[in-house]
Tab-separated table of C-alpha atoms and ligand atoms in Angstrom:
chain	number	residue	atom	x	y	z
F	1	MET	CA	-11.131	-33.875	-77.881
F	2	LEU	CA	-9.503	-32.215	-74.862
F	3	ILE	CA	-7.454	-29.002	-74.880
F	4	ASP	CA	-5.645	-27.957	-71.702
F	5	PHE	CA	-5.543	-24.167	-71.845
F	6	HIS	CA	-3.380	-23.666	-68.737
F	7	SER	CA	-0.122	-25.562	-68.348
F	8	HIS	CA	3.531	-24.901	-67.627
F	9	ILE	CA	6.851	-26.267	-68.845
F	10	PHE	CA	10.415	-24.944	-68.738
F	11	PRO	CA	13.565	-25.415	-70.809
F	12	ASP	CA	15.125	-28.793	-69.877
F	13	ARG	CA	18.176	-27.366	-68.133
F	14	ILE	CA	16.182	-25.227	-65.670
F	15	ALA	CA	13.034	-27.349	-65.222
F	16	ALA	CA	14.066	-29.149	-62.018
F	17	GLY	CA	15.282	-25.951	-60.352
F	18	ALA	CA	12.180	-23.977	-61.373
F	19	LEU	CA	9.811	-26.604	-59.971
F	20	LYS	CA	11.788	-26.788	-56.744
F	21	SER	CA	11.773	-23.039	-56.154
F	22	LEU	CA	8.034	-22.702	-56.953
F	23	SER	CA	7.268	-25.627	-54.690
F	24	ASP	CA	9.482	-24.187	-51.904
F	25	SER	CA	7.639	-20.861	-51.999
F	26	ILE	CA	4.300	-22.634	-51.475
F	27	VAL	CA	5.796	-24.456	-48.500
F	28	LYS	CA	6.976	-21.085	-47.158
F	29	TYR	CA	3.516	-19.472	-47.267
F	30	GLN	CA	1.200	-22.472	-46.872
F	31	GLY	CA	3.261	-25.009	-44.973
F	32	VAL	CA	2.258	-27.691	-47.507
F	33	ARG	CA	4.249	-29.215	-50.337
F	34	TYR	CA	2.121	-29.722	-53.446
F	35	PRO	CA	3.308	-32.519	-55.699
F	36	HIS	CA	4.197	-31.884	-59.322
F	37	TYR	CA	2.919	-34.442	-61.796
F	38	THR	CA	5.477	-33.950	-64.577
F	39	ASP	CA	9.200	-33.157	-64.466
F	40	GLY	CA	8.410	-29.722	-65.947
F	41	THR	CA	9.910	-30.488	-69.363
F	42	LEU	CA	8.450	-30.708	-72.861
F	43	ASN	CA	8.883	-34.501	-72.935
F	44	GLY	CA	7.339	-34.675	-69.493
F	45	ILE	CA	4.163	-32.889	-70.505
F	46	LEU	CA	3.823	-34.883	-73.732
F	47	LYS	CA	3.882	-38.093	-71.694
F	48	SER	CA	1.385	-36.658	-69.212
F	49	MET	CA	-0.894	-35.613	-72.105
F	50	ASP	CA	-0.883	-39.201	-73.358
F	51	ASP	CA	-1.671	-40.500	-69.862
F	52	ASN	CA	-4.451	-37.933	-69.302
F	53	GLY	CA	-6.126	-37.933	-72.719
F	54	VAL	CA	-5.090	-34.359	-73.530
F	55	ASP	CA	-4.783	-33.616	-77.249
F	56	ILE	CA	-3.325	-30.099	-77.107
F	57	SER	CA	-1.732	-28.163	-74.243
F	58	LEU	CA	-1.312	-24.410	-74.109
F	59	ILE	CA	1.847	-23.383	-72.254
F	60	LEU	CA	1.718	-20.165	-70.218
F	61	PRO	CA	5.272	-18.913	-69.593
F	62	ILE	CA	5.986	-16.077	-67.140
F	63	ALA	CA	8.938	-13.660	-67.205
F	64	THR	CA	9.617	-12.786	-63.576
F	65	LYS	CA	12.235	-10.218	-64.700
F	66	PRO	CA	12.221	-7.985	-67.815
F	67	THR	CA	15.556	-9.508	-68.903
F	68	GLN	CA	13.965	-12.967	-69.244
F	69	THR	CA	11.334	-12.004	-71.815
F	70	GLU	CA	13.415	-12.496	-74.951
F	71	ASN	CA	14.682	-15.978	-74.034
F	72	ILE	CA	11.268	-17.092	-72.830
F	73	ASN	CA	9.601	-15.997	-76.038
F	74	SER	CA	12.134	-17.774	-78.235
F	75	PHE	CA	11.641	-20.912	-76.130
F	76	ALA	CA	7.864	-20.486	-76.511
F	77	LYS	CA	8.285	-20.270	-80.271
F	78	SER	CA	10.588	-23.288	-80.435
F	79	ILE	CA	8.186	-25.712	-78.704
F	80	ARG	CA	5.189	-25.168	-80.968
F	81	SER	CA	3.843	-28.323	-82.600
F	82	ASP	CA	0.523	-29.888	-83.454
F	83	ARG	CA	0.140	-30.829	-79.771
F	84	ILE	CA	1.807	-27.871	-78.046
F	85	ALA	CA	0.712	-24.244	-78.296
F	86	SER	CA	2.185	-21.428	-76.240
F	87	PHE	CA	1.348	-17.905	-75.263
F	88	GLY	CA	4.184	-15.408	-75.081
F	89	SER	CA	5.492	-13.520	-72.102
F	90	LEU	CA	6.059	-9.914	-71.151
F	91	HIS	CA	7.174	-8.172	-67.975
F	92	PRO	CA	5.040	-5.057	-67.343
F	93	GLU	CA	8.087	-3.101	-66.131
F	94	GLN	CA	9.978	-3.335	-69.396
F	95	ASP	CA	10.153	-0.088	-71.389
F	96	ASP	CA	9.818	-1.826	-74.745
F	97	TRP	CA	6.565	-3.612	-73.819
F	98	GLU	CA	4.724	-2.210	-76.828
F	99	ALA	CA	7.320	-3.461	-79.311
F	100	VAL	CA	7.349	-6.873	-77.605
F	101	LEU	CA	3.587	-7.197	-78.035
F	102	GLU	CA	3.750	-6.149	-81.679
F	103	GLN	CA	6.491	-8.718	-82.318
F	104	LEU	CA	4.518	-11.478	-80.580
F	105	ALA	CA	1.469	-10.718	-82.709
F	106	GLU	CA	3.647	-10.753	-85.826
F	107	ASP	CA	5.168	-14.096	-84.783
F	108	GLY	CA	1.714	-15.637	-84.660
F	109	PHE	CA	1.220	-15.776	-80.895
F	110	LYS	CA	-2.444	-15.724	-79.864
F	111	GLY	CA	-1.838	-14.241	-76.450
F	112	ILE	CA	0.350	-13.652	-73.413
F	113	LYS	CA	0.338	-14.651	-69.770
F	114	LEU	CA	0.670	-12.030	-67.058
F	115	HIS	CA	1.133	-12.916	-63.409
F	116	PRO	CA	0.304	-9.957	-61.134
F	117	GLU	CA	1.819	-11.773	-58.104
F	118	TYR	CA	5.125	-12.937	-59.597
F	119	GLN	CA	5.404	-9.698	-61.598
F	120	SER	CA	4.072	-7.563	-58.719
F	121	PHE	CA	1.645	-5.149	-60.350
F	122	TYR	CA	-2.008	-4.386	-59.748
F	123	VAL	CA	-4.269	-5.379	-62.616
F	124	ASP	CA	-5.909	-1.925	-62.631
F	125	SER	CA	-2.616	0.026	-62.545
F	126	LYS	CA	-1.837	2.431	-65.398
F	127	ARG	CA	0.770	0.195	-67.086
F	128	SER	CA	-1.455	-2.860	-66.839
F	129	LEU	CA	-4.390	-1.004	-68.412
F	130	ASP	CA	-2.134	0.207	-71.244
F	131	ILE	CA	-0.939	-3.341	-71.880
F	132	LEU	CA	-4.454	-4.795	-71.793
F	133	LYS	CA	-5.656	-2.119	-74.221
F	134	LYS	CA	-2.773	-2.727	-76.610
F	135	CYS	CA	-3.397	-6.481	-76.501
F	136	GLU	CA	-7.055	-5.965	-77.305
F	137	ASP	CA	-6.088	-3.723	-80.241
F	138	LEU	CA	-3.707	-6.416	-81.523
F	139	GLY	CA	-6.213	-9.229	-80.923
F	140	LEU	CA	-3.944	-10.878	-78.331
F	141	TYR	CA	-5.548	-12.740	-75.423
F	142	VAL	CA	-4.190	-12.168	-71.925
F	143	THR	CA	-4.336	-14.950	-69.360
F	144	LEU	CA	-4.076	-13.328	-65.943
F	145	HIS	CA	-3.289	-15.223	-62.801
F	146	ALA	CA	-6.328	-14.220	-60.752
F	147	GLY	CA	-7.027	-14.416	-57.038
F	148	PHE	CA	-4.673	-15.646	-54.338
F	149	ASP	CA	-1.413	-17.391	-55.142
F	150	TYR	CA	-0.302	-19.965	-52.597
F	151	GLY	CA	3.335	-19.165	-53.307
F	152	GLN	CA	3.086	-15.405	-52.681
F	153	PRO	CA	2.182	-13.239	-49.675
F	154	PRO	CA	-1.032	-11.150	-49.606
F	155	PRO	CA	-2.400	-8.778	-50.806
F	156	ALA	CA	-3.358	-10.424	-54.096
F	157	HIS	CA	-3.019	-8.072	-57.071
F	158	CYS	CA	-5.815	-9.327	-59.329
F	159	GLN	CA	-8.935	-9.797	-57.251
F	160	PRO	CA	-12.415	-9.551	-58.818
F	161	ASP	CA	-13.110	-5.952	-57.709
F	162	ARG	CA	-9.878	-4.745	-59.315
F	163	LEU	CA	-10.400	-6.807	-62.454
F	164	LYS	CA	-13.875	-5.295	-62.741
F	165	ASN	CA	-12.256	-1.809	-62.827
F	166	VAL	CA	-10.352	-2.843	-65.954
F	167	LEU	CA	-13.635	-3.166	-67.844
F	168	ASP	CA	-13.940	0.640	-67.933
F	169	TYR	CA	-10.939	0.604	-70.325
F	170	VAL	CA	-11.179	-2.629	-72.332
F	171	SER	CA	-14.049	-4.871	-73.366
F	172	GLY	CA	-12.712	-7.849	-71.391
F	173	LYS	CA	-13.308	-10.204	-74.334
F	174	TYR	CA	-9.573	-10.814	-74.628
F	175	ILE	CA	-9.010	-11.430	-70.926
F	176	ILE	CA	-8.844	-14.938	-69.489
F	177	ALA	CA	-8.963	-14.826	-65.694
F	178	ALA	CA	-7.318	-18.026	-64.483
F	179	HIS	CA	-8.676	-20.292	-61.745
F	180	LEU	CA	-12.356	-19.588	-62.538
F	181	GLY	CA	-11.977	-15.833	-62.141
F	182	ALA	CA	-10.062	-15.714	-58.837
F	183	PHE	CA	-8.433	-18.568	-56.953
F	184	VAL	CA	-10.265	-19.293	-53.653
F	185	ASN	CA	-12.227	-16.032	-53.945
F	186	TRP	CA	-15.245	-17.316	-55.836
F	187	ASP	CA	-17.867	-15.427	-53.817
F	188	GLU	CA	-16.282	-12.222	-55.115
F	189	VAL	CA	-16.216	-13.662	-58.640
F	190	GLU	CA	-19.963	-14.136	-58.383
F	191	LYS	CA	-20.343	-10.591	-57.113
F	192	HIS	CA	-18.127	-8.740	-59.622
F	193	LEU	CA	-17.271	-10.824	-62.693
F	194	VAL	CA	-20.033	-13.289	-63.508
F	195	GLY	CA	-21.924	-12.026	-66.546
F	196	THR	CA	-19.099	-9.759	-67.783
F	197	PRO	CA	-17.294	-10.525	-71.091
F	198	VAL	CA	-14.183	-11.835	-69.242
F	199	ASN	CA	-13.292	-15.494	-69.897
F	200	PHE	CA	-12.329	-17.884	-67.084
F	201	ASP	CA	-10.123	-20.962	-67.158
F	202	THR	CA	-10.685	-23.885	-64.788
F	203	ALA	CA	-7.081	-24.475	-63.682
F	204	PHE	CA	-6.390	-25.999	-60.271
F	205	ILE	CA	-9.845	-25.517	-58.763
F	206	SER	CA	-11.288	-28.991	-58.179
F	207	LYS	CA	-9.687	-29.470	-54.750
F	208	PHE	CA	-10.919	-26.095	-53.480
F	209	ILE	CA	-14.336	-25.188	-54.903
F	210	SER	CA	-17.649	-26.884	-54.142
F	211	PRO	CA	-19.300	-28.569	-57.141
F	212	GLU	CA	-22.440	-26.483	-56.512
F	213	GLN	CA	-20.593	-23.160	-56.695
F	214	CYS	CA	-18.538	-24.257	-59.702
F	215	LYS	CA	-21.638	-25.286	-61.640
F	216	ARG	CA	-23.484	-22.123	-60.628
F	217	ILE	CA	-20.610	-19.918	-61.852
F	218	ILE	CA	-20.304	-21.788	-65.156
F	219	ARG	CA	-24.067	-21.670	-65.749
F	220	SER	CA	-24.590	-18.027	-64.829
F	221	HIS	CA	-21.425	-16.836	-66.582
F	222	GLY	CA	-21.971	-18.950	-69.698
F	223	ALA	CA	-20.039	-21.950	-71.053
F	224	ASP	CA	-18.967	-19.841	-74.049
F	225	LYS	CA	-16.535	-18.045	-71.716
F	226	ILE	CA	-15.064	-21.033	-69.852
F	227	LEU	CA	-11.862	-22.806	-70.930
F	228	PHE	CA	-10.636	-26.108	-69.535
F	229	GLY	CA	-7.230	-25.847	-67.844
F	230	SER	CA	-5.324	-27.963	-65.326
F	231	ASP	CA	-2.280	-25.928	-64.199
F	232	SER	CA	-0.082	-28.923	-65.068
F	233	PRO	CA	2.390	-29.867	-63.585
F	234	TRP	CA	0.621	-28.854	-60.358
F	235	GLN	CA	-2.441	-30.898	-61.160
F	236	GLU	CA	-3.221	-33.908	-63.325
F	237	PRO	CA	-5.524	-32.815	-66.167
F	238	LYS	CA	-7.666	-35.909	-65.671
F	239	LYS	CA	-8.581	-34.862	-62.102
F	240	GLU	CA	-9.880	-31.454	-63.256
F	241	TYR	CA	-11.610	-33.100	-66.218
F	242	ASP	CA	-13.383	-35.681	-64.032
F	243	PHE	CA	-14.467	-32.956	-61.603
F	244	LEU	CA	-16.012	-30.896	-64.416
F	245	LEU	CA	-17.689	-33.994	-65.863
F	246	SER	CA	-19.185	-34.729	-62.433
F	247	LEU	CA	-21.059	-31.409	-62.488
F	248	GLY	CA	-23.615	-32.803	-64.932
F	249	LEU	CA	-23.449	-30.027	-67.513
F	250	GLU	CA	-25.092	-30.383	-70.917
F	251	LYS	CA	-22.948	-32.090	-73.583
F	252	GLU	CA	-22.853	-28.866	-75.599
F	253	GLU	CA	-21.551	-26.938	-72.571
F	254	GLU	CA	-18.880	-29.576	-71.955
F	255	ASP	CA	-17.750	-29.508	-75.582
F	256	LYS	CA	-17.329	-25.733	-75.453
F	257	ILE	CA	-15.342	-25.903	-72.217
F	258	PHE	CA	-13.197	-28.915	-73.145
F	259	TYR	CA	-12.153	-27.808	-76.651
F	260	LYS	CA	-14.477	-25.682	-78.780
F	261	ASN	CA	-13.743	-22.331	-77.099
F	262	ALA	CA	-10.012	-23.081	-77.113
F	263	LEU	CA	-9.989	-23.998	-80.809
F	264	LYS	CA	-11.592	-20.668	-81.670
F	265	ILE	CA	-8.683	-18.859	-80.003
F	266	LEU	CA	-5.907	-21.088	-81.341
F	267	GLU	CA	-7.075	-21.243	-84.962
O	301	ZN	ZN1	-0.583	-21.658	-63.683
């Protein structure tokens, strides 16, 4: 069984435009155009899941403005099925953030996605700490974009030293730091986050991290706290899966990463 714990889709009518603007912003800051492997729609990801051997995908929507939260969360609710799960969304600047979180928990959501770059907040700012604390109290997981984002200018808002600060306020058990703790900043992950209770997903790392460092981080952090993710449509799940398989982990470690840890959160 394979569960992709980090993927993105959009409502049909905005999918093409959303992919184009995300892709354009990466071109702006990196000078490279990354391909997208689905058309960004629900049907698109279902087809890709069939092609890549993915049984369940978790969608991580992001409200880039407070006014988008309500629509995004009703979309997130509407796409749920036996193959599609979704976290909810919240913009840290909205005044009613507490009520939104309570409603999401009541509606059966298991977590939310926050994106410190696209929502421009530091992970150890007052509002962020309040949100992370409230989520922990409600039992909601928080997937945080962590490390650099190729579509946004520096400084990055959720680097390992700042994420470490958060652990003075919350346990970290409900945090999932995307991209193995911090995209393209894995030396700092090893310095500040490995061994803490924070979970990592594996989205969009295979092209950038050495197999040695990836295996070392997984082993020293513990496979119990690693969740398979691809960042679809920006990567094909099979490529990330094959990369992780190539590391030569124990079968039990692979099972935890590929589906067992995810099932515990989704059930
Ligand atoms: Zn992502």
